[in-house]
PDB file of C-alpha atoms in Angstrom:
ATOM      1  CA  ILE A 276     102.782 106.067  78.037  1.00 91.00           C
ATOM      2  CA  ILE A 277     100.259 106.434  80.819  1.00 90.00           C
ATOM      3  CA  SER A 278      99.440 109.891  82.136  1.00 86.00           C
ATOM      4  CA  GLY A 279      97.429 111.121  85.098  1.00 79.00           C
ATOM      5  CA  ASP A 280      94.370 111.248  82.833  1.00 88.00           C
ATOM      6  CA  ASP A 281      94.551 107.499  82.210  1.00 93.00           C
ATOM      7  CA  THR A 282      93.963 106.355  85.797  1.00 95.00           C
ATOM      8  CA  GLU A 283      91.331 107.186  88.378  1.00 95.00           C
ATOM      9  CA  LYS A 284      93.898 107.578  91.143  1.00 96.00           C
ATOM     10  CA  ASN A 285      97.249 109.306  90.793  1.00 94.00           C
ATOM     11  CA  LYS A 286     100.508 109.229  92.728  1.00 94.00           C
ATOM     12  CA  PRO A 287     101.111 108.538  95.559  1.00 95.00           C
ATOM     13  CA  HIS A 288      98.536 105.821  94.867  1.00 96.00           C
ATOM     14  CA  PRO A 289     100.171 102.910  92.981  1.00 97.00           C
ATOM     15  CA  GLU A 290      97.478 102.774  90.285  1.00 97.00           C
ATOM     16  CA  PRO A 291      99.583 104.495  87.555  1.00 97.00           C
ATOM     17  CA  TYR A 292     102.364 101.931  87.978  1.00 97.00           C
ATOM     18  CA  LEU A 293      99.977  99.005  88.284  1.00 97.00           C
ATOM     19  CA  ALA A 294      98.178 100.119  85.112  1.00 97.00           C
ATOM     20  CA  MET A 295     101.464 100.220  83.198  1.00 97.00           C
ATOM     21  CA  MET A 296     102.501  96.819  84.537  1.00 98.00           C
ATOM     22  CA  ASN A 297      99.157  95.450  83.393  1.00 97.00           C
ATOM     23  CA  LEU A 298      99.553  97.072  79.975  1.00 96.00           C
ATOM     24  CA  LEU A 299     103.024  95.567  79.585  1.00 97.00           C
ATOM     25  CA  ASP A 300     101.928  92.235  81.108  1.00 98.00           C
ATOM     26  CA  VAL A 301     104.726  92.185  83.704  1.00 98.00           C
ATOM     27  CA  GLU A 302     104.595  91.280  87.368  1.00 98.00           C
ATOM     28  CA  PRO A 303     105.664  93.876  89.948  1.00 98.00           C
ATOM     29  CA  GLU A 304     108.613  91.744  91.087  1.00 97.00           C
ATOM     30  CA  ASN A 305     109.947  91.912  87.498  1.00 97.00           C
ATOM     31  CA  THR A 306     109.636  95.692  87.341  1.00 98.00           C
ATOM     32  CA  VAL A 307     112.210  98.408  87.983  1.00 98.00           C
ATOM     33  CA  ILE A 308     110.955 101.930  88.628  1.00 98.00           C
ATOM     34  CA  ILE A 309     113.154 105.028  88.721  1.00 98.00           C
ATOM     35  CA  GLU A 310     111.799 108.014  90.644  1.00 97.00           C
ATOM     36  CA  ASP A 311     113.080 111.353  91.892  1.00 96.00           C
ATOM     37  CA  SER A 312     110.247 112.561  94.118  1.00 96.00           C
ATOM     38  CA  ILE A 313     108.804 111.404  97.428  1.00 97.00           C
ATOM     39  CA  THR A 314     105.325 111.101  95.934  1.00 96.00           C
ATOM     40  CA  GLY A 315     106.690 109.020  93.075  1.00 96.00           C
ATOM     41  CA  LEU A 316     108.721 106.829  95.420  1.00 98.00           C
ATOM     42  CA  ARG A 317     105.687 106.113  97.576  1.00 98.00           C
ATOM     43  CA  SER A 318     103.638 105.228  94.509  1.00 97.00           C
ATOM     44  CA  ALA A 319     106.370 103.002  93.100  1.00 98.00           C
ATOM     45  CA  LEU A 320     106.955 101.190  96.400  1.00 98.00           C
ATOM     46  CA  ALA A 321     103.235 100.603  96.889  1.00 98.00           C
ATOM     47  CA  SER A 322     103.086  98.982  93.437  1.00 98.00           C
ATOM     48  CA  GLY A 323     105.439  96.226  94.550  1.00 98.00           C
ATOM     49  CA  GLY A 324     108.172  96.984  92.035  1.00 98.00           C
ATOM     50  CA  HIS A 325     111.892  97.417  92.630  1.00 98.00           C
ATOM     51  CA  VAL A 326     112.494 101.129  93.165  1.00 98.00           C
ATOM     52  CA  ILE A 327     115.545 103.235  92.378  1.00 98.00           C
ATOM     53  CA  ALA A 328     115.682 106.796  93.696  1.00 98.00           C
ATOM     54  CA  ARG A 329     117.642 109.318  91.663  1.00 98.00           C
ATOM     55  CA  ARG A 330     119.223 112.055  93.726  1.00 97.00           C
ATOM     56  CA  GLY A 331     118.362 115.616  92.866  1.00 94.00           C
ATOM     57  CA  SER A 332     116.416 118.180  94.829  1.00 90.00           C
ATOM     58  CA  VAL A 333     115.128 115.760  97.498  1.00 94.00           C
ATOM     59  CA  PRO A 334     117.403 115.290 100.542  1.00 96.00           C
ATOM     60  CA  ILE A 335     119.057 111.854 100.549  1.00 95.00           C
ATOM     61  CA  GLU A 336     117.538 111.052 103.956  1.00 96.00           C
ATOM     62  CA  ASN A 337     114.104 111.119 102.315  1.00 96.00           C
ATOM     63  CA  LEU A 338     115.209 108.870  99.446  1.00 97.00           C
ATOM     64  CA  LYS A 339     116.275 106.023 101.728  1.00 97.00           C
ATOM     65  CA  ILE A 340     112.829 104.455 101.378  1.00 97.00           C
ATOM     66  CA  ALA A 341     113.886 103.263  97.898  1.00 98.00           C
ATOM     67  CA  HIS A 342     115.643  99.950  97.328  1.00 98.00           C
ATOM     68  CA  LYS A 343     118.631 101.718  95.732  1.00 98.00           C
ATOM     69  CA  ILE A 344     119.775 105.328  95.360  1.00 98.00           C
ATOM     70  CA  VAL A 345     121.844 106.669  92.454  1.00 98.00           C
ATOM     71  CA  ASP A 346     123.365 110.057  91.745  1.00 97.00           C
ATOM     72  CA  HIS A 347     123.322 109.629  87.964  1.00 97.00           C
ATOM     73  CA  LEU A 348     121.335 107.425  85.624  1.00 97.00           C
ATOM     74  CA  ASP A 349     124.525 106.084  84.059  1.00 98.00           C
ATOM     75  CA  GLU A 350     125.114 104.169  87.312  1.00 98.00           C
ATOM     76  CA  ILE A 351     122.239 101.896  86.302  1.00 98.00           C
ATOM     77  CA  THR A 352     123.961  99.144  84.351  1.00 98.00           C
ATOM     78  CA  ILE A 353     122.705  95.738  83.288  1.00 97.00           C
ATOM     79  CA  LYS A 354     124.581  94.202  86.244  1.00 98.00           C
ATOM     80  CA  PHE A 355     123.008  96.770  88.611  1.00 98.00           C
ATOM     81  CA  LEU A 356     119.525  95.834  87.327  1.00 98.00           C
ATOM     82  CA  GLU A 357     120.198  92.088  87.458  1.00 97.00           C
ATOM     83  CA  ASP A 358     121.364  92.372  91.071  1.00 97.00           C
ATOM     84  CA  LEU A 359     118.386  94.549  92.001  1.00 98.00           C
ATOM     85  CA  LEU A 360     115.897  92.112  90.469  1.00 97.00           C
ATOM     86  CA  LEU A 361     117.383  89.274  92.542  1.00 96.00           C
ATOM     87  CA  GLU A 362     116.616  91.134  95.774  1.00 94.00           C
ATOM     88  CA  PRO A 363     113.288  90.486  97.468  1.00 92.00           C
ATOM     89  CA  VAL A 364     110.780  93.329  97.135  1.00 90.00           C
TER      90      VAL A 364
END
């Protein structure tokens, strides 16, 4: 777990995601990030990872910056993730 206290810059800067990728020793193109806020989406996209937006209180028009949008987390299957990771970031 990395919190806002663990990085110098917080969302929408990508540093929190980049720090976690570094900790886990994974490249951004091998990373999937799920977010439900505009600030989080901007941070995730700037990190270079594959980004899924979960619908909730943010209008869908604002979520279209993500690579994929889901209504419910149970839509995210292994096949969904495999297909997403094959797409260019």
